[in-house]
GROMACS .gro file of C-alpha atoms in nm:
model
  342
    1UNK     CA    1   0.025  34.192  17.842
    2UNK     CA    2  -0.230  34.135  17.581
    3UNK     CA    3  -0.470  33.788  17.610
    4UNK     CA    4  -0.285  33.627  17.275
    5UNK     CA    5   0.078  33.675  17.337
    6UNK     CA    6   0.115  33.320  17.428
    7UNK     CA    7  -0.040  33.238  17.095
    8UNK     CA    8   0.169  33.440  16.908
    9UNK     CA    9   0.469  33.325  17.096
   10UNK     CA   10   0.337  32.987  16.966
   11UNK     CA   11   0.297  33.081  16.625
   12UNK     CA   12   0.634  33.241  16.611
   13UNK     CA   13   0.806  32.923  16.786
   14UNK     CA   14   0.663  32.705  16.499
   15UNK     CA   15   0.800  32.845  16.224
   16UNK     CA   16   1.154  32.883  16.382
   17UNK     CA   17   1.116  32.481  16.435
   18UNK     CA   18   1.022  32.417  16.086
   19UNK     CA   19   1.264  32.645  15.938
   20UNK     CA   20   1.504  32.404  16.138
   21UNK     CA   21   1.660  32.638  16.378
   22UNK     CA   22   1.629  32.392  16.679
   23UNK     CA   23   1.749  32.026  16.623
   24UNK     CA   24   1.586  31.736  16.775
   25UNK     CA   25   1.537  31.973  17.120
   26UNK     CA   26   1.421  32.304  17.208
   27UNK     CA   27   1.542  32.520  17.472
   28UNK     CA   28   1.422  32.415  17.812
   29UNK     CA   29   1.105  32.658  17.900
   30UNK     CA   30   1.267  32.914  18.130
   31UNK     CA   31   1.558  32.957  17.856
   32UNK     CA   32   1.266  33.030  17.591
   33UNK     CA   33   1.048  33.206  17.886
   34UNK     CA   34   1.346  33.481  17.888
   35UNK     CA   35   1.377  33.454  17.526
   36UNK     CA   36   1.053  33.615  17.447
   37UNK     CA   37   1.027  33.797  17.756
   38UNK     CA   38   0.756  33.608  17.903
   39UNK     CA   39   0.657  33.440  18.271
   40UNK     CA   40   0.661  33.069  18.263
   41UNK     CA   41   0.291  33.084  18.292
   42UNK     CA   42   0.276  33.227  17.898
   43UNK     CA   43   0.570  33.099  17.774
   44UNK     CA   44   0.392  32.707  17.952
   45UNK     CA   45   0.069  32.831  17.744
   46UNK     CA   46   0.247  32.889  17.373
   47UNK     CA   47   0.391  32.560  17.431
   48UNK     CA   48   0.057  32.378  17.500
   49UNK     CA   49  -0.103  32.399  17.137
   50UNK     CA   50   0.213  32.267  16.970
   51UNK     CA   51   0.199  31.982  17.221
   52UNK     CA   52  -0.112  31.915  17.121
   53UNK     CA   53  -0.036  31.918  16.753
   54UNK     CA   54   0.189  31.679  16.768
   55UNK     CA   55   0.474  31.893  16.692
   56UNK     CA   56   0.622  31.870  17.016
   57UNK     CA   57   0.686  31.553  17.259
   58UNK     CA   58   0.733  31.594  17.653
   59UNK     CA   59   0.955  31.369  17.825
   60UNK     CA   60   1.256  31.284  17.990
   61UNK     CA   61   1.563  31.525  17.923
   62UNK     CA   62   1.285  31.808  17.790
   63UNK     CA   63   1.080  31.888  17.495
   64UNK     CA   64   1.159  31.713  17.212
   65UNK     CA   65   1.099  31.753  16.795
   66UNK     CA   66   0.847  31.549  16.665
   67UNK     CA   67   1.033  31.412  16.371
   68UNK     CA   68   0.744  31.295  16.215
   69UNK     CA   69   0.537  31.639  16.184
   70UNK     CA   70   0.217  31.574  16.098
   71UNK     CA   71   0.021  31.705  15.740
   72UNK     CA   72  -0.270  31.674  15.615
   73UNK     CA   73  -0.443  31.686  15.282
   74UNK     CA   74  -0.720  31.914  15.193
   75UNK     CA   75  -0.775  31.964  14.852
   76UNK     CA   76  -0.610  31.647  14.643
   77UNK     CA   77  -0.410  31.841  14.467
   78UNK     CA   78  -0.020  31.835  14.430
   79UNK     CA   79   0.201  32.041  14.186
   80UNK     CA   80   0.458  31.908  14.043
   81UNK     CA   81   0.729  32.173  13.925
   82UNK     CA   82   1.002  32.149  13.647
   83UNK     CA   83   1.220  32.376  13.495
   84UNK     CA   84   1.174  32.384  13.135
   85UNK     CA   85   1.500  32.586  13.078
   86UNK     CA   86   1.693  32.299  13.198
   87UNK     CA   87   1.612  32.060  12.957
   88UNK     CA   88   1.401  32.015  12.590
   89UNK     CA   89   1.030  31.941  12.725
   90UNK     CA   90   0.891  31.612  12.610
   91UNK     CA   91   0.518  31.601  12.586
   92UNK     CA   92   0.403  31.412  12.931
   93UNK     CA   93   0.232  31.172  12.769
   94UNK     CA   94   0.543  31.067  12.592
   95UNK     CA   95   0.792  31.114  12.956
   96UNK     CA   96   0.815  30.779  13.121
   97UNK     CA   97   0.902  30.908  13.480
   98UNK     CA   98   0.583  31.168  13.443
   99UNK     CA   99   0.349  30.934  13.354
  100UNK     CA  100   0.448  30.675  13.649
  101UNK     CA  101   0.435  30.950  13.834
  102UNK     CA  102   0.087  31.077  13.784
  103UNK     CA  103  -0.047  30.680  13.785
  104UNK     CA  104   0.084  30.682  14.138
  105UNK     CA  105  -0.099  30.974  14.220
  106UNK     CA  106  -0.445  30.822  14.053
  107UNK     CA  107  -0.413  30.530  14.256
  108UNK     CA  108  -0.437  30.765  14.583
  109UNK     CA  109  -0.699  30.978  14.433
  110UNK     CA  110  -0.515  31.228  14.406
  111UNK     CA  111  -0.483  31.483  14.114
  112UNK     CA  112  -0.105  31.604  13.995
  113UNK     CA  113  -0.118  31.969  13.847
  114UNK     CA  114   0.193  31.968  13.643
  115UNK     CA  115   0.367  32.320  13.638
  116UNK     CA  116   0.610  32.355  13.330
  117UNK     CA  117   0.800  32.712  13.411
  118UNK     CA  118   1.077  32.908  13.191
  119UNK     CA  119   1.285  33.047  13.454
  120UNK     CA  120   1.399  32.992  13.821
  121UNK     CA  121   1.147  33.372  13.882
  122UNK     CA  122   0.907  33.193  14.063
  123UNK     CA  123   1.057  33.007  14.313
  124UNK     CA  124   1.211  33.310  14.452
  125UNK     CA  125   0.822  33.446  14.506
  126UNK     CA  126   0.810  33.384  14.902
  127UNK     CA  127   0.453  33.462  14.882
  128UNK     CA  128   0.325  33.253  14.637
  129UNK     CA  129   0.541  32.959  14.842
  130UNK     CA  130   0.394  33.054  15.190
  131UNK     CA  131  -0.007  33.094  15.049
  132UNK     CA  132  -0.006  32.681  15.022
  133UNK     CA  133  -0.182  32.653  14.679
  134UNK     CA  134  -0.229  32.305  14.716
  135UNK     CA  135  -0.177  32.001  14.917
  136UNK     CA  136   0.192  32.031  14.856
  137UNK     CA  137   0.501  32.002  14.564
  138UNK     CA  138   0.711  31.768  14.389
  139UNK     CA  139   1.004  31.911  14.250
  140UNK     CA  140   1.186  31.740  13.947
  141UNK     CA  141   1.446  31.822  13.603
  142UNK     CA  142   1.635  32.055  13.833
  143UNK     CA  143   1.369  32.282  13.964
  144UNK     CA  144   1.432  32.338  14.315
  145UNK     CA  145   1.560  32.647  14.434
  146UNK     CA  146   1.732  32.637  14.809
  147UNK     CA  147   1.555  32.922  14.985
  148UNK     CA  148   1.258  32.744  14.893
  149UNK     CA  149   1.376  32.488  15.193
  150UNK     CA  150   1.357  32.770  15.449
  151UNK     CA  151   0.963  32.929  15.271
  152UNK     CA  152   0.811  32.569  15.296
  153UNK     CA  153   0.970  32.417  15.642
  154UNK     CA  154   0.778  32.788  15.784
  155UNK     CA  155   0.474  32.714  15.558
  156UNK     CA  156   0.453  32.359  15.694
  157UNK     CA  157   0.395  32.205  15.380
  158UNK     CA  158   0.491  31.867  15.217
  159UNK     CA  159   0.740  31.860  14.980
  160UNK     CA  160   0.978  31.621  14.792
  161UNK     CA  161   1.251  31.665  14.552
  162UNK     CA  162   1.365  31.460  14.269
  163UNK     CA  163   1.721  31.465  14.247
  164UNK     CA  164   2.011  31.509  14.438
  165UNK     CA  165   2.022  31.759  14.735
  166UNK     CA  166   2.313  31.842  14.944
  167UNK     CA  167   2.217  31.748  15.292
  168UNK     CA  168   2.240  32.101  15.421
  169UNK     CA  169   1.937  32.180  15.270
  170UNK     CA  170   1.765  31.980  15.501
  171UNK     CA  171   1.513  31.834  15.270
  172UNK     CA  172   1.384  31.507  15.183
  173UNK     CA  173   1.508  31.372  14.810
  174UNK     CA  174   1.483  31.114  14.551
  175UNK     CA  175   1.767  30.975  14.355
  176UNK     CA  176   1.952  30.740  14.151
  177UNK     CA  177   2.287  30.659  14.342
  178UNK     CA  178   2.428  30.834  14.055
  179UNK     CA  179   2.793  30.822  14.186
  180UNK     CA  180   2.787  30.456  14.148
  181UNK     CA  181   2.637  30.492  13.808
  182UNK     CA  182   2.857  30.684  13.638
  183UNK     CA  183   3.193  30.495  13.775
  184UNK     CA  184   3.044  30.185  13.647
  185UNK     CA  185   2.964  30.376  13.308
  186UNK     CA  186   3.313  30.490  13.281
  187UNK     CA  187   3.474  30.140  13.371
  188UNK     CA  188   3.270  29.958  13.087
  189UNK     CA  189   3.382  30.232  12.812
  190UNK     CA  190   3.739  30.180  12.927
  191UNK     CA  191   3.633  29.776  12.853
  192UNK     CA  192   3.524  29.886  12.501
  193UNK     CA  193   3.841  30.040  12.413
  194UNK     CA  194   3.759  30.404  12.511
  195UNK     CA  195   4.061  30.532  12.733
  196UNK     CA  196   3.982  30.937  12.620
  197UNK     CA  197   3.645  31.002  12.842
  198UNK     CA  198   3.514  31.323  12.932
  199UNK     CA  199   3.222  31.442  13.136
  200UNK     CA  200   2.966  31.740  13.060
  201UNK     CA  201   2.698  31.784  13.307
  202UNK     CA  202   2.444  32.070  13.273
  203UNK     CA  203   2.386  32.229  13.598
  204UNK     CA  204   2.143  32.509  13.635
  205UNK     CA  205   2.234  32.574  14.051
  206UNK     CA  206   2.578  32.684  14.166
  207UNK     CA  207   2.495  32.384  14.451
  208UNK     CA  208   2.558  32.103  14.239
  209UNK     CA  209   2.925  32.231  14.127
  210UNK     CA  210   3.073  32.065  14.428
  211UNK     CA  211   2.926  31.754  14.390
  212UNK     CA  212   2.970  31.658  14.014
  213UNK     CA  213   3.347  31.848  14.087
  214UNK     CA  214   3.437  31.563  14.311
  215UNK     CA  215   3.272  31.286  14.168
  216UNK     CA  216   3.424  31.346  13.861
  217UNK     CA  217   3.800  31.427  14.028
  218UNK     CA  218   3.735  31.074  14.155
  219UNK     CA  219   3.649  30.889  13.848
  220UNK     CA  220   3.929  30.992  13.713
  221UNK     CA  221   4.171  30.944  13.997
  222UNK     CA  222   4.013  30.575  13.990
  223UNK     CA  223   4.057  30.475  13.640
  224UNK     CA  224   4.357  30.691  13.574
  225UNK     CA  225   4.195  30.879  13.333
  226UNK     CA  226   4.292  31.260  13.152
  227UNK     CA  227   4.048  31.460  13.360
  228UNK     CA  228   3.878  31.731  13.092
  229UNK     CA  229   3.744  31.949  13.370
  230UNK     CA  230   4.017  31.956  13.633
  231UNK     CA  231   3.876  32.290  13.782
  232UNK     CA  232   3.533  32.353  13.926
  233UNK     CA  233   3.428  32.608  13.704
  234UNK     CA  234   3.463  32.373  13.396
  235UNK     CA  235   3.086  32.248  13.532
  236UNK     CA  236   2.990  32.658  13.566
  237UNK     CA  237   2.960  32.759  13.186
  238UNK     CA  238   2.725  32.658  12.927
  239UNK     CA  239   2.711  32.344  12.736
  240UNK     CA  240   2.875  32.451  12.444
  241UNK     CA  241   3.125  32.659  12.650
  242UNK     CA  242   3.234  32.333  12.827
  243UNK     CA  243   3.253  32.150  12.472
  244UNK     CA  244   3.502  32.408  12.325
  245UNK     CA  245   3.699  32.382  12.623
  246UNK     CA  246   3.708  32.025  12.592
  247UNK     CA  247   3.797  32.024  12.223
  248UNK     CA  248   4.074  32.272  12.299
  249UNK     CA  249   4.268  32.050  12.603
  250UNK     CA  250   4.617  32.019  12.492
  251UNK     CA  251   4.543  31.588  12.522
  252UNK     CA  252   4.317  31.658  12.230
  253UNK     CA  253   3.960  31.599  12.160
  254UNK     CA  254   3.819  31.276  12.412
  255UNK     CA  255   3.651  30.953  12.220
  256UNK     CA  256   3.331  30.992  12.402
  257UNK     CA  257   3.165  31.251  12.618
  258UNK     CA  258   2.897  31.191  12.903
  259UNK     CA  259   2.691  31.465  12.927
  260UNK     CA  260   2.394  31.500  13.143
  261UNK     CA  261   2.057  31.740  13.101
  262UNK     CA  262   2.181  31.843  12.775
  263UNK     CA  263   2.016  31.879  12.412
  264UNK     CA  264   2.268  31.654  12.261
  265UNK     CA  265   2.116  31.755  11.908
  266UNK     CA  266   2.350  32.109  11.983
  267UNK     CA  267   2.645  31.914  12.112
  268UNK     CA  268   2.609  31.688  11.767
  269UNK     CA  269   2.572  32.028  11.558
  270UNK     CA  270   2.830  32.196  11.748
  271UNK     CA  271   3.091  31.875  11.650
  272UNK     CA  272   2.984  31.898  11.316
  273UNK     CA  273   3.101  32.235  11.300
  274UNK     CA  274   3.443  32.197  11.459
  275UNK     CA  275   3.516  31.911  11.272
  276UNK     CA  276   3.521  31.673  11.557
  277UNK     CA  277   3.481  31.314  11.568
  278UNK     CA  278   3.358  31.241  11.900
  279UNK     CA  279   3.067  30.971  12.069
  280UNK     CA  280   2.822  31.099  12.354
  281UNK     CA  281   2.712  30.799  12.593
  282UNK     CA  282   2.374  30.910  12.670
  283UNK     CA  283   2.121  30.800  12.943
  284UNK     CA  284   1.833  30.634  12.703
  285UNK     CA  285   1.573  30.658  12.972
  286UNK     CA  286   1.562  31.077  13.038
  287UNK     CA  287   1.588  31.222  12.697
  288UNK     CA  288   1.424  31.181  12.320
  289UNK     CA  289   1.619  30.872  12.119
  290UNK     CA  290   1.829  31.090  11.866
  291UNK     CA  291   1.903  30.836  11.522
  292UNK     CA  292   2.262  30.914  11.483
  293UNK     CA  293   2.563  30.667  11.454
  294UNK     CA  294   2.759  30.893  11.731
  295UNK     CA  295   2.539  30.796  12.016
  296UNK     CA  296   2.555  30.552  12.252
  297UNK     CA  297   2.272  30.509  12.462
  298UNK     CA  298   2.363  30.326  12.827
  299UNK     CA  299   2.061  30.233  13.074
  300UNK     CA  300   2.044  30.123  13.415
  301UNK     CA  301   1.780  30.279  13.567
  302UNK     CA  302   1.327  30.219  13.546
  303UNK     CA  303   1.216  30.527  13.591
  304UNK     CA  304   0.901  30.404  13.700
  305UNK     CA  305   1.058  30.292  13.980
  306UNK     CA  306   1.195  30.663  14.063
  307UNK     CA  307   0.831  30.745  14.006
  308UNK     CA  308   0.680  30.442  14.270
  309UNK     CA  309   0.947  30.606  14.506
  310UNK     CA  310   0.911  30.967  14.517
  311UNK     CA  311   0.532  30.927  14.557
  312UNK     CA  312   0.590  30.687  14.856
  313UNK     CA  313   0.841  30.956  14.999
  314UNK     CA  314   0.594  31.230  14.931
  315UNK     CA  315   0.320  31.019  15.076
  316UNK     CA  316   0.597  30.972  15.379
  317UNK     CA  317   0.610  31.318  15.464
  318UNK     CA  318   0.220  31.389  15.425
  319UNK     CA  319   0.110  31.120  15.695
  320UNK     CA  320   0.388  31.247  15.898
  321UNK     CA  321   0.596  30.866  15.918
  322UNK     CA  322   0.915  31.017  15.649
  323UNK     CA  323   1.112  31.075  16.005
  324UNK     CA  324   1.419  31.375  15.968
  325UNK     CA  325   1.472  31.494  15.582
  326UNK     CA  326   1.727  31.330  15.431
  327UNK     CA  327   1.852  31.161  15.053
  328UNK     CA  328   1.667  30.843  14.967
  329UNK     CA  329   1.902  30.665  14.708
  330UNK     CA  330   1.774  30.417  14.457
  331UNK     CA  331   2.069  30.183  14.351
  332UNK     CA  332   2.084  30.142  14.020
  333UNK     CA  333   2.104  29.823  13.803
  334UNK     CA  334   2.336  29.683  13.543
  335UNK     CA  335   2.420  29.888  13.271
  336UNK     CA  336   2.335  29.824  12.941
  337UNK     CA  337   2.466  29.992  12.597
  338UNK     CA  338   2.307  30.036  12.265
  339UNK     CA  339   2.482  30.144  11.963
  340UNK     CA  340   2.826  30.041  12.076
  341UNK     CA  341   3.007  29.976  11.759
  342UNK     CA  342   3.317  30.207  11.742
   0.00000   0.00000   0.00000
């Protein structure tokens, strides 16, 4: 048996932990000793250096997960990634949330590089993912793809995401309790005299359909309204695909439309052309202010505050204190609405 099979056994039992295939436990050592074909002697051996890591606890009932793995910076640099196909870019030094963001950073001494890509290409580039560039990633406007959960749990580096997750992607996230959000939105249009409401999100990964699906399929089972989008693939085309259909519903054309991650200067031009009166109730705090009498612009949520909380997440999961990844909603506050008049 060669001298550094326990370490590889080691190696090899590290990445299976952070790619989550054991949960809070691993197998007691004779279980993994047969495993990987090993005496209790080796297999005692490729435990030791994980022990002393950190990454594993002894104690009563067996070997337990360190839920707080430990990081560590080495080069004070941290990428942050967006998607610039998912919505227009905005110069950073004119983006709110960005520019909390990389204060945050500066207080920490620590430098954001800020990676503006046109396609989802690279995050399907295990190799670029498991080479740990720099000190680790911030993911935000839709950019995370979910095998990059599996690359970066092996890779062992810090990462955060901002915006919703499903929890089976067993990552740590930041987000606006958006649920909440957008039945409040909805209840104080119906107060204004809107009772025709539909809703257009923009998603660029097939994970989200589920989730804006049944959040909307609630809304409108709450306030009893004419649901625009009453099958999931309503959320699966492109903008202006899911504005034609909406046009075309047999109830006829809604009063207002709430859509999200969208260039509503299309949506406006694309109304215009079919001869359609119809408002859009836009977020004023995540896109460019767009001078048109059609708009009404709703806020609820400081960005900055989004920004003070993914770095403290982030920060979290470097020192090794963020505990098991999970979603870490912000609750937003009262809405507000601009440019109301009907």
């Amino acid at each position: 048996m060669p001298e550094n099979k326990h370490a590889e056994i080691s190696k090899l039992l590290e990445q299976e932990i952070r790619s989550g295939k054991y949960f809070e436990r691993i197998p007691p050592v004779r279980t993994l000793a047969r495993q990987f074909n090993v005496s209790l002697q080796t297999m005692n051996k490729a435990l030791k250096p994980l022990q002393n890591s950190g990454l594993l606890v002894s104690g009563p009932g067996g070997t337990r997960i360190n839920e707080n793995i430990p990081y560590s910076l080495h080069c004070g640099v941290v990428s942050v990634f967006m998607l610039g196909s998912s919505l227009p870019q905005t110069p950073i030094s004119e983006d709110m949330f960005l520019q909390a963001l990389q204060q945050e950073a500066n207080n920490d001494g620590v430098t954001l590089l800020m990676m503006w890509v046109e396609n989802e290409e690279i995050f399907r580039n295990q190799s670029f993912w498991e080479s740990r560039q720099t000190d680790g990633y911030i993911f935000v406007y839709s950019s995370f793809y979910p095998l990059l959960s599996k690359h970066l749990h092996v890779s062992g580096v810090p990462y955060v995401i901002g915006n919703w997750l499903p929890d089976s992607f067993n990552a740590h996230y930041v987000d606006w309790d958006w649920k909440k959000q957008l039945f409040d939105l909805v209840k104080l249009l119906q107060e204004n005299g809107f009772s025709k409401i539909a809703y257009m999100p923009n998603l660029h990964w097939e994970f989200g359909f589920d989730f804006h699906y049944d959040m909307w399929q609630d809304v409108c089972s709450s306030y009893e309204l004419h649901n625009y989008s009453p099958d999931k693939s309503s959320f699966g085309i492109p903008p202006s695909q899911q504005l034609t259909k909406i046009i075309a519903d047999p109830a006829g054309p809604p009063e207002v439309i709430i859509p999200t991650n969208i260039d509503c200067s299309a949506i406006l031009q694309q109304l215009d052309s079919l001869g359609v009166n119809c408002r859009l109730a836009v977020n004023s705090g995540y896109l460019p202010i767009i001078n048109d009498k059609r708009m009404i612009y709703y806020s609820a949520n400081d960005y900055r505050k989004l920004a003070s909380e993914l770095w403290k997440v982030f920060r979290k999961i470097s020192n090794g204190t963020a505990g098991p990844p999970r979603g870490h909603l912000i609750t937003s506050g009262k809405i507000t609405i601009s440019n109301f008049n009907k």
